[in-house]
Short mmCIF file of C-alpha atoms in Angstrom, two decimals:
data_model
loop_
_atom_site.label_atom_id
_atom_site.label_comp_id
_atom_site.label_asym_id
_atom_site.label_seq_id
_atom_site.Cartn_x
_atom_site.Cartn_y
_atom_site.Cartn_z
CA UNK A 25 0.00 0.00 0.00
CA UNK A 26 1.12 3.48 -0.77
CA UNK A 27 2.64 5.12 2.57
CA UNK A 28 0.17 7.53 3.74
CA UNK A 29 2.39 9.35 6.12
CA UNK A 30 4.39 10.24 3.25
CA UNK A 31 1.38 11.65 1.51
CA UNK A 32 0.33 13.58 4.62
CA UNK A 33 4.21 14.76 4.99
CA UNK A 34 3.89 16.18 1.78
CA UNK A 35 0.35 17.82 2.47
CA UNK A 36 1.97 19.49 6.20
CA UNK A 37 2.12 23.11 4.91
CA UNK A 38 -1.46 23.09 3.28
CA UNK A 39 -2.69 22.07 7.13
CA UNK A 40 -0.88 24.96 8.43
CA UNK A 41 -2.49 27.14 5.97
CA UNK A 42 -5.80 25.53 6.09
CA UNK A 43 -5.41 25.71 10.76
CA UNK A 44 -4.81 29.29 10.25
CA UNK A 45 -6.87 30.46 7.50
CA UNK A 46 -9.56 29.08 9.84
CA UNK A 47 -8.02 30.64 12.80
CA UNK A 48 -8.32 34.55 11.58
CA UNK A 49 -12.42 33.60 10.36
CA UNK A 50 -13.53 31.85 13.82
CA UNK A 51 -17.68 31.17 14.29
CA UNK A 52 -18.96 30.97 17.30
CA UNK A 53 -20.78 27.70 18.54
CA UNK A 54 -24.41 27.49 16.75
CA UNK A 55 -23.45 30.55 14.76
CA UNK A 56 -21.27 28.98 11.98
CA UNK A 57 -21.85 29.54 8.50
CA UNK A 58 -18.56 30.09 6.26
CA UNK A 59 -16.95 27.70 8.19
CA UNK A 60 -19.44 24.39 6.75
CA UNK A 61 -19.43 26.04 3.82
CA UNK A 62 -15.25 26.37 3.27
CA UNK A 63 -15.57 22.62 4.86
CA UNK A 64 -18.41 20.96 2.22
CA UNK A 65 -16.30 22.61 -0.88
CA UNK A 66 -13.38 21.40 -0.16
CA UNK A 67 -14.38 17.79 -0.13
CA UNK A 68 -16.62 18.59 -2.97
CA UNK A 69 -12.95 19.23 -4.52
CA UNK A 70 -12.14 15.85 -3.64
CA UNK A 71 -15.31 13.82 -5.55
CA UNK A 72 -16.90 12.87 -1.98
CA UNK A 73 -20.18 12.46 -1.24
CA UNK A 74 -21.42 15.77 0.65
CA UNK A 75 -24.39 16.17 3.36
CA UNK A 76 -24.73 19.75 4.31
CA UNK A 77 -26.71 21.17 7.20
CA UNK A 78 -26.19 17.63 8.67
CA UNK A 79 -28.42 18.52 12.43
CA UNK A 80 -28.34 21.95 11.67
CA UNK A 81 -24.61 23.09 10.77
CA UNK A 82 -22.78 19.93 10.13
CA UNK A 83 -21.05 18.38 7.27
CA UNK A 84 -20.30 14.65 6.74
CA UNK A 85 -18.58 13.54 3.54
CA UNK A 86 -17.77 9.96 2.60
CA UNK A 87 -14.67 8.33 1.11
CA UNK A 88 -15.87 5.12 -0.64
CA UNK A 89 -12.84 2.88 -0.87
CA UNK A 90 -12.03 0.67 -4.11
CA UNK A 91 -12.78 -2.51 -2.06
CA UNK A 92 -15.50 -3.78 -0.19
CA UNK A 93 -15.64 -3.62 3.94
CA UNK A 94 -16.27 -1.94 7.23
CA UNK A 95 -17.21 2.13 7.58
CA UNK A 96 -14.81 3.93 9.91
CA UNK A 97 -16.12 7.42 10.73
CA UNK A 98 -13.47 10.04 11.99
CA UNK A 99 -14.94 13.13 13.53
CA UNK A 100 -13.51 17.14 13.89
CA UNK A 101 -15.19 20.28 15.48
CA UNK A 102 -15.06 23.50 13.87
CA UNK A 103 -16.77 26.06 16.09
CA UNK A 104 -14.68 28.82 18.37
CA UNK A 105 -15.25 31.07 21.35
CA UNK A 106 -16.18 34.40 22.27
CA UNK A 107 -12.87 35.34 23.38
CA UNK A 108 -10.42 38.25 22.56
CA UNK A 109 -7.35 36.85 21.05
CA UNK A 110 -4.16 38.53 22.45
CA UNK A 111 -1.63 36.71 20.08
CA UNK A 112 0.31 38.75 18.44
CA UNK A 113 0.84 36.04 15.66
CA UNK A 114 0.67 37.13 11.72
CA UNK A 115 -3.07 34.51 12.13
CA UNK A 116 -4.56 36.45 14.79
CA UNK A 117 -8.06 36.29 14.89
CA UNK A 118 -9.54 39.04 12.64
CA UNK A 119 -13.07 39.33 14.87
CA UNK A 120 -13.45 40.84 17.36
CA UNK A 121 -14.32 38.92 20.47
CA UNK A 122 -14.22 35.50 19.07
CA UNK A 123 -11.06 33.25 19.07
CA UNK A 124 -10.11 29.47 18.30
CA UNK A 125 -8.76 28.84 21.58
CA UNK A 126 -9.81 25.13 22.12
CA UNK A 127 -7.86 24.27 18.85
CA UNK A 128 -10.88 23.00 16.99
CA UNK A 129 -9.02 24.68 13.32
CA UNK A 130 -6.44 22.49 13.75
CA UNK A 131 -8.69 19.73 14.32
CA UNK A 132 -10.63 20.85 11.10
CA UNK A 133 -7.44 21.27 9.67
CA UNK A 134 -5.63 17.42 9.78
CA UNK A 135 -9.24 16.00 8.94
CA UNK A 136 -9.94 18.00 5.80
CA UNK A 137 -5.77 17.05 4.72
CA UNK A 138 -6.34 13.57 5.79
CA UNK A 139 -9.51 13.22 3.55
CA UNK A 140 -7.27 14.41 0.67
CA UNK A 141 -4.48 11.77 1.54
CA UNK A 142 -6.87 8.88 1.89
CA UNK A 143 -8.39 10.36 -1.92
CA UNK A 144 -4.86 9.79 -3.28
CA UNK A 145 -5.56 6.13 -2.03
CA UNK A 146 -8.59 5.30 -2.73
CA UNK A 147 -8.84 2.19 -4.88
CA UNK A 148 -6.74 0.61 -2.09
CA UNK A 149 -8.74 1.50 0.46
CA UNK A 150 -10.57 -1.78 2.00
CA UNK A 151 -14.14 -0.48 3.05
CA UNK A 152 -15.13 3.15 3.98
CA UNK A 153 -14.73 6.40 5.87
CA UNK A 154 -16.80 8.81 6.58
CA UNK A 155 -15.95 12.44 7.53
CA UNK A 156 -17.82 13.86 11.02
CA UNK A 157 -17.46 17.92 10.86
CA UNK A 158 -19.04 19.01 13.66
CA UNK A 159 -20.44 22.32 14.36
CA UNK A 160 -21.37 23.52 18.12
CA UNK A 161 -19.38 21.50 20.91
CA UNK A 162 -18.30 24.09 23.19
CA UNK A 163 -22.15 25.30 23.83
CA UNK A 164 -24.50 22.49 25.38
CA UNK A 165 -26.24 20.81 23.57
CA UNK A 166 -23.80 20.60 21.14
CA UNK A 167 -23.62 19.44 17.97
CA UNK A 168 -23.29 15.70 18.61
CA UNK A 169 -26.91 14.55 19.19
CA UNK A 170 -28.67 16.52 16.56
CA UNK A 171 -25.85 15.48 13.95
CA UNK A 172 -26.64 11.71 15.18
CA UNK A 173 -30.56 12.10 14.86
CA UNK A 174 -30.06 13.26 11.17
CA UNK A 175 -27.96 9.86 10.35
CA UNK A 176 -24.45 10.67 10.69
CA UNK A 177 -23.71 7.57 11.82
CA UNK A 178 -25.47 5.30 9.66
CA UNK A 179 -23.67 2.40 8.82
CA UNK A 180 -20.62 3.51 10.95
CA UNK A 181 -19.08 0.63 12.09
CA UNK A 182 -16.30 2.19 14.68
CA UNK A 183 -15.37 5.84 15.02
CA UNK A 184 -12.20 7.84 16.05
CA UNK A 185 -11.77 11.44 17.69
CA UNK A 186 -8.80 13.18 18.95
CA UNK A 187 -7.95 16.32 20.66
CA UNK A 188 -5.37 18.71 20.24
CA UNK A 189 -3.84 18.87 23.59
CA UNK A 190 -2.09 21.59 25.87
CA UNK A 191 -1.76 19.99 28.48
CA UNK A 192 0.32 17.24 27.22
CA UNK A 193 3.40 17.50 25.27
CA UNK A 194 4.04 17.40 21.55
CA UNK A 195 4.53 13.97 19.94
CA UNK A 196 2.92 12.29 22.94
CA UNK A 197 -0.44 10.72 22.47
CA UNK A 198 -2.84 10.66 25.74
CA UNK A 199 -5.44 8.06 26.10
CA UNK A 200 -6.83 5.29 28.39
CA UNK A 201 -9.44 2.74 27.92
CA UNK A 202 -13.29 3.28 29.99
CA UNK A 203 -13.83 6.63 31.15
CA UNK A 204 -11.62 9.23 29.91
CA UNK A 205 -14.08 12.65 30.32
CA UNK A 206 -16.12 13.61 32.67
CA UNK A 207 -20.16 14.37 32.48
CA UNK A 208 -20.88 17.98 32.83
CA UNK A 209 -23.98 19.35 34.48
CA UNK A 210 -24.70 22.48 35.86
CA UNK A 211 -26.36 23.61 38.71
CA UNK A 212 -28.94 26.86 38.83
CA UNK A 213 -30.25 28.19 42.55
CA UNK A 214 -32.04 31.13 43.66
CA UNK A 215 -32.41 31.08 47.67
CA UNK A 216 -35.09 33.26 48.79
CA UNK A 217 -35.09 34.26 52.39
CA UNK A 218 -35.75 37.89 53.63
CA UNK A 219 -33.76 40.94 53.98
CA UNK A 220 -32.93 43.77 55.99
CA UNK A 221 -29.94 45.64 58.06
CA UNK A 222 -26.82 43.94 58.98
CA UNK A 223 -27.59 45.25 62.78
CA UNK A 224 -30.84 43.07 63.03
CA UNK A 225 -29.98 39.88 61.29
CA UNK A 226 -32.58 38.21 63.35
CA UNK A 227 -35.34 40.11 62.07
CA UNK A 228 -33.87 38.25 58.49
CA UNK A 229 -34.34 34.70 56.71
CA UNK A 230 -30.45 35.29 55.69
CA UNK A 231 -30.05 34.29 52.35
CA UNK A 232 -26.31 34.63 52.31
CA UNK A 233 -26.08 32.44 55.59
CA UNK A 234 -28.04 29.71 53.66
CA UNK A 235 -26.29 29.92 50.69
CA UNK A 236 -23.06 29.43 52.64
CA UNK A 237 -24.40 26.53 54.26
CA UNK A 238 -25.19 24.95 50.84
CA UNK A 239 -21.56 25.97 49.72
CA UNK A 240 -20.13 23.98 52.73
CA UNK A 241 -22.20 21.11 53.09
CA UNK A 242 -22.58 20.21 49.51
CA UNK A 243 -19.03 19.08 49.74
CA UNK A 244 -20.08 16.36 52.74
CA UNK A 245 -21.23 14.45 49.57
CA UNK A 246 -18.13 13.53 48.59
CA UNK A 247 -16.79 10.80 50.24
CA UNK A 248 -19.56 10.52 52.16
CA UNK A 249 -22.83 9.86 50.42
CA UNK A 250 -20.61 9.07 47.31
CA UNK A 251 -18.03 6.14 47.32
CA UNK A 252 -14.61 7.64 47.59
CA UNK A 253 -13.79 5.03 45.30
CA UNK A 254 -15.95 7.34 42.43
CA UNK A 255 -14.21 10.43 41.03
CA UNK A 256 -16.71 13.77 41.49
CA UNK A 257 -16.33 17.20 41.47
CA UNK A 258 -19.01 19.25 42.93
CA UNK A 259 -17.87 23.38 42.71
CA UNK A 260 -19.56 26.54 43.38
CA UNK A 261 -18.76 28.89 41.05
CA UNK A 262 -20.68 31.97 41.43
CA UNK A 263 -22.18 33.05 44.77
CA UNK A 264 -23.80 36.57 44.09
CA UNK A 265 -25.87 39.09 46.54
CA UNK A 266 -25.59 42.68 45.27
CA UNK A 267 -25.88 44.51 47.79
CA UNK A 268 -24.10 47.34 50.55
CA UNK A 269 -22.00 46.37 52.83
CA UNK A 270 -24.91 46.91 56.12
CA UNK A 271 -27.54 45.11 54.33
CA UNK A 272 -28.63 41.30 54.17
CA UNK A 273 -29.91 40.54 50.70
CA UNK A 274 -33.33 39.17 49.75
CA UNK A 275 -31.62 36.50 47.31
CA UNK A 276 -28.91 34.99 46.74
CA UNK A 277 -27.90 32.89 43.49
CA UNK A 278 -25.69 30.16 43.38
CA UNK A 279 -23.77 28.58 40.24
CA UNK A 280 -22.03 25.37 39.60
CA UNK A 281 -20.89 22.24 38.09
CA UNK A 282 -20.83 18.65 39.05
CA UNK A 283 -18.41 16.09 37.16
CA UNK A 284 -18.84 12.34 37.00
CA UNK A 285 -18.25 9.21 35.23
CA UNK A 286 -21.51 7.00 36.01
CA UNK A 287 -24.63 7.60 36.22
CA UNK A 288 -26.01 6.39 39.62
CA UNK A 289 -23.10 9.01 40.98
CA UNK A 290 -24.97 11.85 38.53
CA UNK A 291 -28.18 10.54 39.66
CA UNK A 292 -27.07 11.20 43.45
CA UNK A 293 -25.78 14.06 43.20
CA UNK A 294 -28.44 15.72 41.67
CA UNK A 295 -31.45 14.31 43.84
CA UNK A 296 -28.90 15.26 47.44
CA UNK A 297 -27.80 19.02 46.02
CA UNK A 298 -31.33 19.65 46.44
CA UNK A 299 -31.49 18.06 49.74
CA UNK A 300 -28.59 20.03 51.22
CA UNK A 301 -30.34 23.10 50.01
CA UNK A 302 -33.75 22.34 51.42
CA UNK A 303 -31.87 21.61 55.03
CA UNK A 304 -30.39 24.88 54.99
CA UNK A 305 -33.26 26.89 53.73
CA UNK A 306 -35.71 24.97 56.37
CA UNK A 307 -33.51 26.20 59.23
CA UNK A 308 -34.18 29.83 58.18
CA UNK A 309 -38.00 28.87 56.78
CA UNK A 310 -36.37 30.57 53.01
CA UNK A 311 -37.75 29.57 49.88
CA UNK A 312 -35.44 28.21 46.86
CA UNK A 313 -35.61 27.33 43.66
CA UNK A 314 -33.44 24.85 42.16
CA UNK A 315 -32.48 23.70 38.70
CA UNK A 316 -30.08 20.92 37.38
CA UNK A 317 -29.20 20.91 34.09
CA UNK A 318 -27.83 18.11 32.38
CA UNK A 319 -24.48 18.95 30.16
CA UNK A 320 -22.59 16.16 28.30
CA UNK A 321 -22.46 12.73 28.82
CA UNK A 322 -19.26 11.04 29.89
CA UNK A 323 -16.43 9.91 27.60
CA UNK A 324 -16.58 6.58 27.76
CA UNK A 325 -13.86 4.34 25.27
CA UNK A 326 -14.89 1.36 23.96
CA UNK A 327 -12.15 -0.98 25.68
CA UNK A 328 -11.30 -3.44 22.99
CA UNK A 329 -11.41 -1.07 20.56
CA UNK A 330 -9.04 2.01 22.54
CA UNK A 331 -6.83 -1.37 23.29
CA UNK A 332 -6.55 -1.99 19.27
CA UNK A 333 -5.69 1.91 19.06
CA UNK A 334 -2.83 2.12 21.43
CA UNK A 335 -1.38 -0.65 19.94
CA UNK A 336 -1.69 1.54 16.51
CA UNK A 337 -0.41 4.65 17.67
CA UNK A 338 2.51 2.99 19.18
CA UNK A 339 3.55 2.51 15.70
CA UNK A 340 2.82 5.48 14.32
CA UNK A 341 5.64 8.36 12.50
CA UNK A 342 5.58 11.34 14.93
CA UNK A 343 4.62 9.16 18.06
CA UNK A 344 7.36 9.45 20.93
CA UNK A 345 5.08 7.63 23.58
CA UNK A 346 1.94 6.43 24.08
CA UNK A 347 0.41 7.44 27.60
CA UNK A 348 -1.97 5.54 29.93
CA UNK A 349 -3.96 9.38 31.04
CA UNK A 350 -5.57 9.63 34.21
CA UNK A 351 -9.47 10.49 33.14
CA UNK A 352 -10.05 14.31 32.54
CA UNK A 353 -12.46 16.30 34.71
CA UNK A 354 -13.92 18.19 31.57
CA UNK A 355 -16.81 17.37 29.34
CA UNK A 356 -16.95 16.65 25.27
CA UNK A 357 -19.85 15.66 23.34
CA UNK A 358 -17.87 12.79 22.05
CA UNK A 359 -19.45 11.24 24.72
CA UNK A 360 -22.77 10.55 22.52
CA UNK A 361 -21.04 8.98 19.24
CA UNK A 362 -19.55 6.46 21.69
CA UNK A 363 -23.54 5.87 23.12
CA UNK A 364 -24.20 4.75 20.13
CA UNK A 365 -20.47 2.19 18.61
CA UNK A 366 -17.28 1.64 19.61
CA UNK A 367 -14.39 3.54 19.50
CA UNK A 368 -12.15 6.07 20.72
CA UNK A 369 -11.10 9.57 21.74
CA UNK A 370 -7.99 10.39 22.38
CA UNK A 371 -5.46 13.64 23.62
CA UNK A 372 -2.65 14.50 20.84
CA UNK A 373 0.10 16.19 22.91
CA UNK A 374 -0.04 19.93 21.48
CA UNK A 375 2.81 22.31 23.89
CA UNK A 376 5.68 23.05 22.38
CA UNK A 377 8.48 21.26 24.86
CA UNK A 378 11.09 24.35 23.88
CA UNK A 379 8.25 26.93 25.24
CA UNK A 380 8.66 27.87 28.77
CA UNK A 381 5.13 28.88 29.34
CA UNK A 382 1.91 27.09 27.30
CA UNK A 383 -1.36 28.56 27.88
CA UNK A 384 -3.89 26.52 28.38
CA UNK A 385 -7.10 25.81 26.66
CA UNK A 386 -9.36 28.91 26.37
CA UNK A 387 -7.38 30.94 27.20
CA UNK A 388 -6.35 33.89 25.23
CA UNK A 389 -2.93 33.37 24.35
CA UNK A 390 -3.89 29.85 23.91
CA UNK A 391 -2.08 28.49 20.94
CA UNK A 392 -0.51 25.14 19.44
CA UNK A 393 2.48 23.83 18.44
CA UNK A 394 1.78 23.05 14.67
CA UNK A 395 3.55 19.84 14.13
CA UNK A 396 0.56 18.15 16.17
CA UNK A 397 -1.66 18.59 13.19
CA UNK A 398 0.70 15.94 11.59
CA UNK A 399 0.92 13.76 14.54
CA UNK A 400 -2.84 13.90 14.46
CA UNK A 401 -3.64 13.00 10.61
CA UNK A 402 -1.11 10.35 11.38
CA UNK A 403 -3.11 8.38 13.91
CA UNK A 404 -6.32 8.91 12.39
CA UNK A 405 -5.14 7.44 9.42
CA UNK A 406 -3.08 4.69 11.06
CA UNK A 407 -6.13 3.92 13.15
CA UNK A 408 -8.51 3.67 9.94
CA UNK A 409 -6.55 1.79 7.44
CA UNK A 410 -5.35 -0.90 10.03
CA UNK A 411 -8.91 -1.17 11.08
CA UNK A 412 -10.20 -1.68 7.42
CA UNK A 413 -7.92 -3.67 7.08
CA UNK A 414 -8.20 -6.08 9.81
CA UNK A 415 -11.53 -6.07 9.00
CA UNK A 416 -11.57 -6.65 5.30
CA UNK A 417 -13.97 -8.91 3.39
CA UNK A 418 -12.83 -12.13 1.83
CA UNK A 419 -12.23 -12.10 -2.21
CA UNK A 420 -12.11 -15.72 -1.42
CA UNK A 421 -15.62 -18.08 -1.98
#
């Protein structure tokens, strides 16, 4: 077979150009509109078969190989956030307020060069791949779901997603089999007590004393009413009562997030959040209002088939190691492709070792170093055409 990694080698400067092309013209989440567009014309280029508005936003374009067998799908996100780039890089962003800071161009970037190197070897190609662009990820409910309802993964037989990593360093891959992101739901309270002046707080339902009660006590859940054996986060994030310094407020409203892997540990936490808060508020007789909103699902890879990947990536050009991750905290709406078959999502290491300082994801300095676009096409396609391969129909009756 003709050495892809050559092919992509060759094809390195057009994913520069193509990661920062998209990185002066960033969309926002739900919002995108050239991006698709630049997306669906350049497979169009390439003779695939194009589905725009795939869910809303999305593109998927398939690769039908020369010879009969499985369909791989391989899926990118394209959509940025409202943040102000400070960069000073000759690809700053060029609007205002909006920024690729998550790295989603480059992840647009190796996919869209990788569907041109598979092209180039297409009659050896032993089954199919389809191409997942995904619009929406960073804003619940993503993109995932409604692409998924509209058929994106029809036929799909296995499916493979990376990310562009900070965190981790270049030419190191990050992955683990089971749970390797965490499900992200928020939580929404208003506590309604009674104000008045700071002198007579007994003449109050303190609001602010409740609410720090909550704040306190919601933390007795972990490791108490949930196994310490099961990871979970539970964090207050906002706390607000705007008013003077002499005066207890009427409200107060809390903000947070709660990160798990299972679902009887989601399923806890959101029934006993609401207990803590009713125990606090019935001390003071306050009113509350409480609302938990479910965010993404867990990352959960498939184990046989994350086990079949490691082994791939271990052999892959631009691989230095291979590393066994300790689950991430954050959320991805991954999660939902691997509800529905196997595969597996994975970290490609993206700081520049020589850098003293790498900013992290959304952030605005956030930036990447470049080569990992190659190490990424790389493992996608090393992935695919090992798993088409492996998988190949018979010739033989």
């Amino acid at each position: 077979m003709t050495n892809i990694f050559d092919i992509l080698e060759q094809h390195f400067d057009e994913m520069v150009a193509i990661r920062r092309y998209l990185h002066e013209n960033p969309e926002l989440s739900h919002e995108e509109v050239e991006t698709p567009k630049y997306i669906a014309a350049y497979h169009r280029a390439l003779g695939h078969e194009v589905r725009e508005g795939v869910g809303g936003r999305g593109v998927v374009a398939t690769l039908r190989g020369g010879q009969p067998g499985k369909t791989v799908a391989l899926r990118a996100d394209f959509d940025a956030l409202a943040i102000q780039e400070q960069n000073d890089v000759p690809y700053k962003s060029k609007v205002d307020g909006r920024m690729h800071a998550c790295g989603h161009d480059g992840h647009t970037a190796s996919l869209l060069v990788l569907a041109k190197a598979l092209n180039k070897i297409q009659d050896e190609i032993q089954g199919n791949v389809v191409f997942i662009h995904q619009f929406g990820e960073e804003i619940a409910p993503g993109g995932a779901i409604a692409m998924i309802e509209d058929g994106c993964l029809d036929g799909v037989d296995v499916i493979f997603g990376q990310h562009l990593w900070a965190p981790v360093e270049h030419g190191k891959i990050a992955v683990c089999e089971g749970p390797l992101m965490a499900a992200a739901d928020g939580f929404y309270i208003t506590i309604k007590g009674k104000g008045g002046h700071g002198a007579k707080p007994q003449e109050t339902k303190d609001s602010i004393y409740i609410g720090s009660q909550f704040v306190v006590n919601a933390q007795q859940l972990l490791g108490r009413r949930i196994s310490p054996v099961k990871p979970a986060v539970i964090s207050v994030c906002h706390f607000e009562a705007l008013n003077p310094f002499n005066v207890i407020a009427d409200s107060v409203k809390i903000k947070g997030t709660a990160r798990v892997f299972d679902e009887e540990t989601r399923e806890l936490i959101e029934r006993e959040l609401e207990d803590v808060l009713k125990a606090a508020c019935l001390v003071m007789k306050a009113d509350y209002e409480y609302d938990y909103v479910r965010g993404y699902s867990a990352v959960i890879n498939d184990r046989e088939t994350t086990r079949f990947f490691i082994e791939q990536a271990r052999q892959t050009p631009g691989v230095e190691e291979v590393v066994i991750c300790e689950p991430e905290m954050g959320g991805e709406d991954f999660a939902y492709y691997l509800e529905k078959v196997p595969g597996t999502f994975y970290f490609t290491g993206a700081r520049d070792p020589e850098k003293e300082e790498a900013y992290p994801h959304h952030h605005p300095k956030f930036d990447i170093d470049e080569r990992a676009l190659l190490v990424a096409a790389n493992t996608l396609a090393k992935a695919t055409l090992e798993y088409l391969k492996q998988h190949a129909v018979s010739s033989v009756i």
